Each structure stands twice: as structure tokens, then as C-alpha cells.
Amino acid sequence: MSRLLEGKGELGTLMRTARLIEQAQEHLRNQLSGELGEHLFVGGFENGRLTLITDSAAWLTRLRYEQPRLLKRLHELQGFEAVTGFDLKVRPVRPPKAPLRQTRQLPASAADEISSCAEEVDNPRLRQALERLASHAERKP
């Protein structure tokens, strides 16, 4: 397996490229202050340009100001002396988190009170709404 991954074939080349990209990402993240490093991802290398990805336009704007310094720091890293610049892209890397659904429990005793109240209401729409509310109660089989 290690002979395949470190060999001269396509898989070996792919693994070396992946290690270089990971090395560049770690190096660039260490050069950035604050939260910006957490939002930086290296997407690839093509035609002398390194693709940098952020997860929002706000981080991309801040990254634009850092380009000259990052390029200088990247040239210090062995294997990246030939990088001529960056291609910047915005792409949500992490899937957005769905909001937590808040479920509420309606005790059976409360449902009984709501049902008895619905029986005494003259307004049919209000009666129907109260009955619908009471139907959400915890009922044990």
C-alpha cells in the first residue's frame, strides 16, 4: 500500500500534491491573525497560482488585504517558491447548521383543560383551534 501511495504513478503524485496543499494551508493559517485562519482553505494549485477558499465574502475581503504578505511567507516554504499569486474564491466549506427544532410538550391534564374550554366556546374557529392544540398532548396508549 505504501509503495502505491508513494510511488511514481498517478496515485503517488496525487498524494504528494495533497500533502503539499495541506502543508501550505497549515503554513498560511499560522500567518493569519485571529479567526481569519479558521476560515481559510487551500483548494489547489494550477498554473503557478494557489487557490484560496473562504466560507464567506467578509473573510474573502479581509484575505485580499493579506495577499502580499501571505505570498511572501509562502515563498519561504520549500516547494512553493514558484507560486505567483492567489485565486480567491468564496465557497461554503461547512454545511450550514440547521436550527435546532424546539419541541414543546403538552401534558395530558393541560389538554383536558383546553378541551373542556373548547366545548364552552361559541366561536367555531376558536373552538377548532383549541381542539387542535389539545390534540398535541402526550397521550399514553
mmCIF file of C-alpha atoms in Angstrom:
data_model
loop_
_atom_site.group_PDB
_atom_site.id
_atom_site.type_symbol
_atom_site.label_atom_id
_atom_site.label_comp_id
_atom_site.label_asym_id
_atom_site.label_seq_id
_atom_site.Cartn_x
_atom_site.Cartn_y
_atom_site.Cartn_z
ATOM 1 C CA MET A 1 0.000 0.000 0.000
ATOM 2 C CA SER A 2 2.733 2.474 0.921
ATOM 3 C CA ARG A 3 4.549 1.630 -2.341
ATOM 4 C CA LEU A 4 1.398 2.617 -4.251
ATOM 5 C CA LEU A 5 0.871 5.859 -2.322
ATOM 6 C CA GLU A 6 4.484 6.986 -2.526
ATOM 7 C CA GLY A 7 5.268 5.592 -5.985
ATOM 8 C CA LYS A 8 5.739 7.356 -9.282
ATOM 9 C CA GLY A 9 2.248 6.651 -10.609
ATOM 10 C CA GLU A 10 -0.796 8.906 -10.596
ATOM 11 C CA LEU A 11 -1.769 7.940 -7.060
ATOM 12 C CA GLY A 12 1.680 8.827 -5.717
ATOM 13 C CA THR A 13 1.577 12.201 -7.471
ATOM 14 C CA LEU A 14 -1.885 12.846 -6.098
ATOM 15 C CA MET A 15 -0.783 12.003 -2.548
ATOM 16 C CA ARG A 16 2.279 14.284 -2.795
ATOM 17 C CA THR A 17 0.086 17.124 -4.084
ATOM 18 C CA ALA A 18 -2.388 16.593 -1.250
ATOM 19 C CA ARG A 19 0.432 16.727 1.313
ATOM 20 C CA LEU A 20 1.795 19.935 -0.237
ATOM 21 C CA ILE A 21 -1.645 21.559 -0.191
ATOM 22 C CA GLU A 22 -2.122 20.539 3.436
ATOM 23 C CA GLN A 23 1.312 21.949 4.287
ATOM 24 C CA ALA A 24 0.509 25.238 2.526
ATOM 25 C CA GLN A 25 -2.836 25.509 4.311
ATOM 26 C CA GLU A 26 -1.271 24.975 7.724
ATOM 27 C CA HIS A 27 1.526 27.454 6.982
ATOM 28 C CA LEU A 28 -0.857 30.157 5.731
ATOM 29 C CA ARG A 29 -3.254 29.678 8.632
ATOM 30 C CA ASN A 30 -0.372 30.190 11.058
ATOM 31 C CA GLN A 31 0.440 33.506 9.341
ATOM 32 C CA LEU A 32 -3.054 34.911 9.790
ATOM 33 C CA SER A 33 -4.268 36.549 12.944
ATOM 34 C CA GLY A 34 -7.492 35.841 14.767
ATOM 35 C CA GLU A 35 -10.375 33.986 13.221
ATOM 36 C CA LEU A 36 -9.344 34.511 9.608
ATOM 37 C CA GLY A 37 -7.078 31.451 9.704
ATOM 38 C CA GLU A 38 -10.001 29.220 10.658
ATOM 39 C CA HIS A 39 -11.873 30.333 7.535
ATOM 40 C CA LEU A 40 -9.005 29.772 5.081
ATOM 41 C CA PHE A 41 -8.776 26.633 2.986
ATOM 42 C CA VAL A 42 -6.342 25.850 0.182
ATOM 43 C CA GLY A 43 -8.230 24.436 -2.758
ATOM 44 C CA GLY A 44 -5.483 23.591 -5.222
ATOM 45 C CA PHE A 45 -2.536 24.709 -7.304
ATOM 46 C CA GLU A 46 -2.642 25.348 -11.038
ATOM 47 C CA ASN A 47 -0.576 27.443 -13.463
ATOM 48 C CA GLY A 48 1.539 28.912 -10.675
ATOM 49 C CA ARG A 49 -1.455 30.126 -8.687
ATOM 50 C CA LEU A 50 -2.721 28.776 -5.390
ATOM 51 C CA THR A 51 -6.499 28.740 -4.916
ATOM 52 C CA LEU A 52 -7.589 30.044 -1.517
ATOM 53 C CA ILE A 53 -11.147 29.442 -0.399
ATOM 54 C CA THR A 54 -13.108 31.156 2.358
ATOM 55 C CA ASP A 55 -16.606 30.431 3.539
ATOM 56 C CA SER A 56 -17.962 33.975 3.262
ATOM 57 C CA ALA A 57 -17.394 37.190 1.332
ATOM 58 C CA ALA A 58 -16.458 39.040 4.528
ATOM 59 C CA TRP A 59 -13.476 36.747 5.109
ATOM 60 C CA LEU A 60 -12.526 36.986 1.432
ATOM 61 C CA THR A 61 -12.333 40.770 1.688
ATOM 62 C CA ARG A 62 -10.013 40.543 4.668
ATOM 63 C CA LEU A 63 -7.937 37.928 2.864
ATOM 64 C CA ARG A 64 -7.431 40.245 -0.126
ATOM 65 C CA TYR A 65 -5.586 42.703 2.090
ATOM 66 C CA GLU A 66 -3.305 39.925 3.338
ATOM 67 C CA GLN A 67 -2.291 38.631 -0.119
ATOM 68 C CA PRO A 68 1.118 40.333 -0.489
ATOM 69 C CA ARG A 69 2.253 39.281 2.983
ATOM 70 C CA LEU A 70 0.931 35.729 2.546
ATOM 71 C CA LEU A 71 2.675 35.345 -0.805
ATOM 72 C CA LYS A 72 5.947 36.457 0.743
ATOM 73 C CA ARG A 73 5.516 33.994 3.636
ATOM 74 C CA LEU A 74 4.504 31.191 1.266
ATOM 75 C CA HIS A 75 7.734 31.646 -0.723
ATOM 76 C CA GLU A 76 9.629 30.786 2.477
ATOM 77 C CA LEU A 77 8.069 27.313 2.360
ATOM 78 C CA GLN A 78 10.014 24.751 0.361
ATOM 79 C CA GLY A 79 8.188 23.729 -2.788
ATOM 80 C CA PHE A 80 6.165 26.940 -3.084
ATOM 81 C CA GLU A 81 8.782 29.314 -4.450
ATOM 82 C CA ALA A 82 7.105 29.216 -7.886
ATOM 83 C CA VAL A 83 3.700 30.450 -6.681
ATOM 84 C CA THR A 84 2.970 33.719 -8.485
ATOM 85 C CA GLY A 85 -0.297 34.633 -6.808
ATOM 86 C CA PHE A 86 -3.626 33.543 -5.424
ATOM 87 C CA ASP A 87 -7.051 32.865 -6.861
ATOM 88 C CA LEU A 88 -9.621 33.730 -4.202
ATOM 89 C CA LYS A 89 -12.993 32.042 -4.031
ATOM 90 C CA VAL A 90 -15.984 32.025 -1.719
ATOM 91 C CA ARG A 91 -17.485 28.634 -1.127
ATOM 92 C CA PRO A 92 -19.352 27.467 1.945
ATOM 93 C CA VAL A 93 -16.988 24.725 3.074
ATOM 94 C CA ARG A 94 -19.006 23.631 6.048
ATOM 95 C CA PRO A 95 -22.655 22.810 5.541
ATOM 96 C CA PRO A 96 -24.923 25.339 7.226
ATOM 97 C CA LYS A 97 -26.256 24.149 10.556
ATOM 98 C CA ALA A 98 -29.978 23.647 10.635
ATOM 99 C CA PRO A 99 -31.597 25.471 13.534
ATOM 100 C CA LEU A 100 -32.472 23.238 16.415
ATOM 101 C CA ARG A 101 -36.138 22.407 16.468
ATOM 102 C CA GLN A 102 -37.734 23.225 19.756
ATOM 103 C CA THR A 103 -40.411 20.747 20.602
ATOM 104 C CA ARG A 104 -42.786 21.539 23.386
ATOM 105 C CA GLN A 105 -44.627 19.013 25.472
ATOM 106 C CA LEU A 106 -48.245 19.474 26.432
ATOM 107 C CA PRO A 107 -49.237 17.447 29.495
ATOM 108 C CA ALA A 108 -52.437 15.413 29.274
ATOM 109 C CA SER A 109 -54.002 17.377 32.136
ATOM 110 C CA ALA A 110 -53.482 20.650 30.258
ATOM 111 C CA ALA A 111 -55.009 19.106 27.123
ATOM 112 C CA ASP A 112 -58.071 18.065 29.145
ATOM 113 C CA GLU A 113 -58.499 21.642 30.395
ATOM 114 C CA ILE A 114 -58.136 23.042 26.860
ATOM 115 C CA SER A 115 -60.677 20.507 25.531
ATOM 116 C CA SER A 116 -63.224 21.374 28.208
ATOM 117 C CA CYS A 117 -62.677 25.057 27.471
ATOM 118 C CA ALA A 118 -63.217 24.398 23.731
ATOM 119 C CA GLU A 119 -66.587 22.785 24.467
ATOM 120 C CA GLU A 120 -67.849 26.017 26.022
ATOM 121 C CA VAL A 121 -66.659 28.361 23.241
ATOM 122 C CA ASP A 122 -69.274 29.633 20.779
ATOM 123 C CA ASN A 123 -66.846 30.763 18.071
ATOM 124 C CA PRO A 124 -66.293 27.747 15.754
ATOM 125 C CA ARG A 125 -62.819 28.857 14.576
ATOM 126 C CA LEU A 126 -61.612 29.340 18.138
ATOM 127 C CA ARG A 127 -63.129 26.001 19.172
ATOM 128 C CA GLN A 128 -61.327 24.267 16.295
ATOM 129 C CA ALA A 129 -58.001 25.911 17.194
ATOM 130 C CA LEU A 130 -58.334 24.862 20.835
ATOM 131 C CA GLU A 131 -59.178 21.285 19.844
ATOM 132 C CA ARG A 132 -56.188 21.196 17.524
ATOM 133 C CA LEU A 133 -53.975 22.448 20.350
ATOM 134 C CA ALA A 134 -55.340 19.845 22.741
ATOM 135 C CA SER A 135 -54.622 17.086 20.196
ATOM 136 C CA HIS A 136 -50.866 17.663 20.649
ATOM 137 C CA ALA A 137 -50.911 16.411 24.221
ATOM 138 C CA GLU A 138 -48.891 13.486 25.481
ATOM 139 C CA ARG A 139 -51.256 10.550 25.383
ATOM 140 C CA LYS A 140 -50.211 7.194 26.748
ATOM 141 C CA PRO A 141 -51.624 4.138 24.983
#
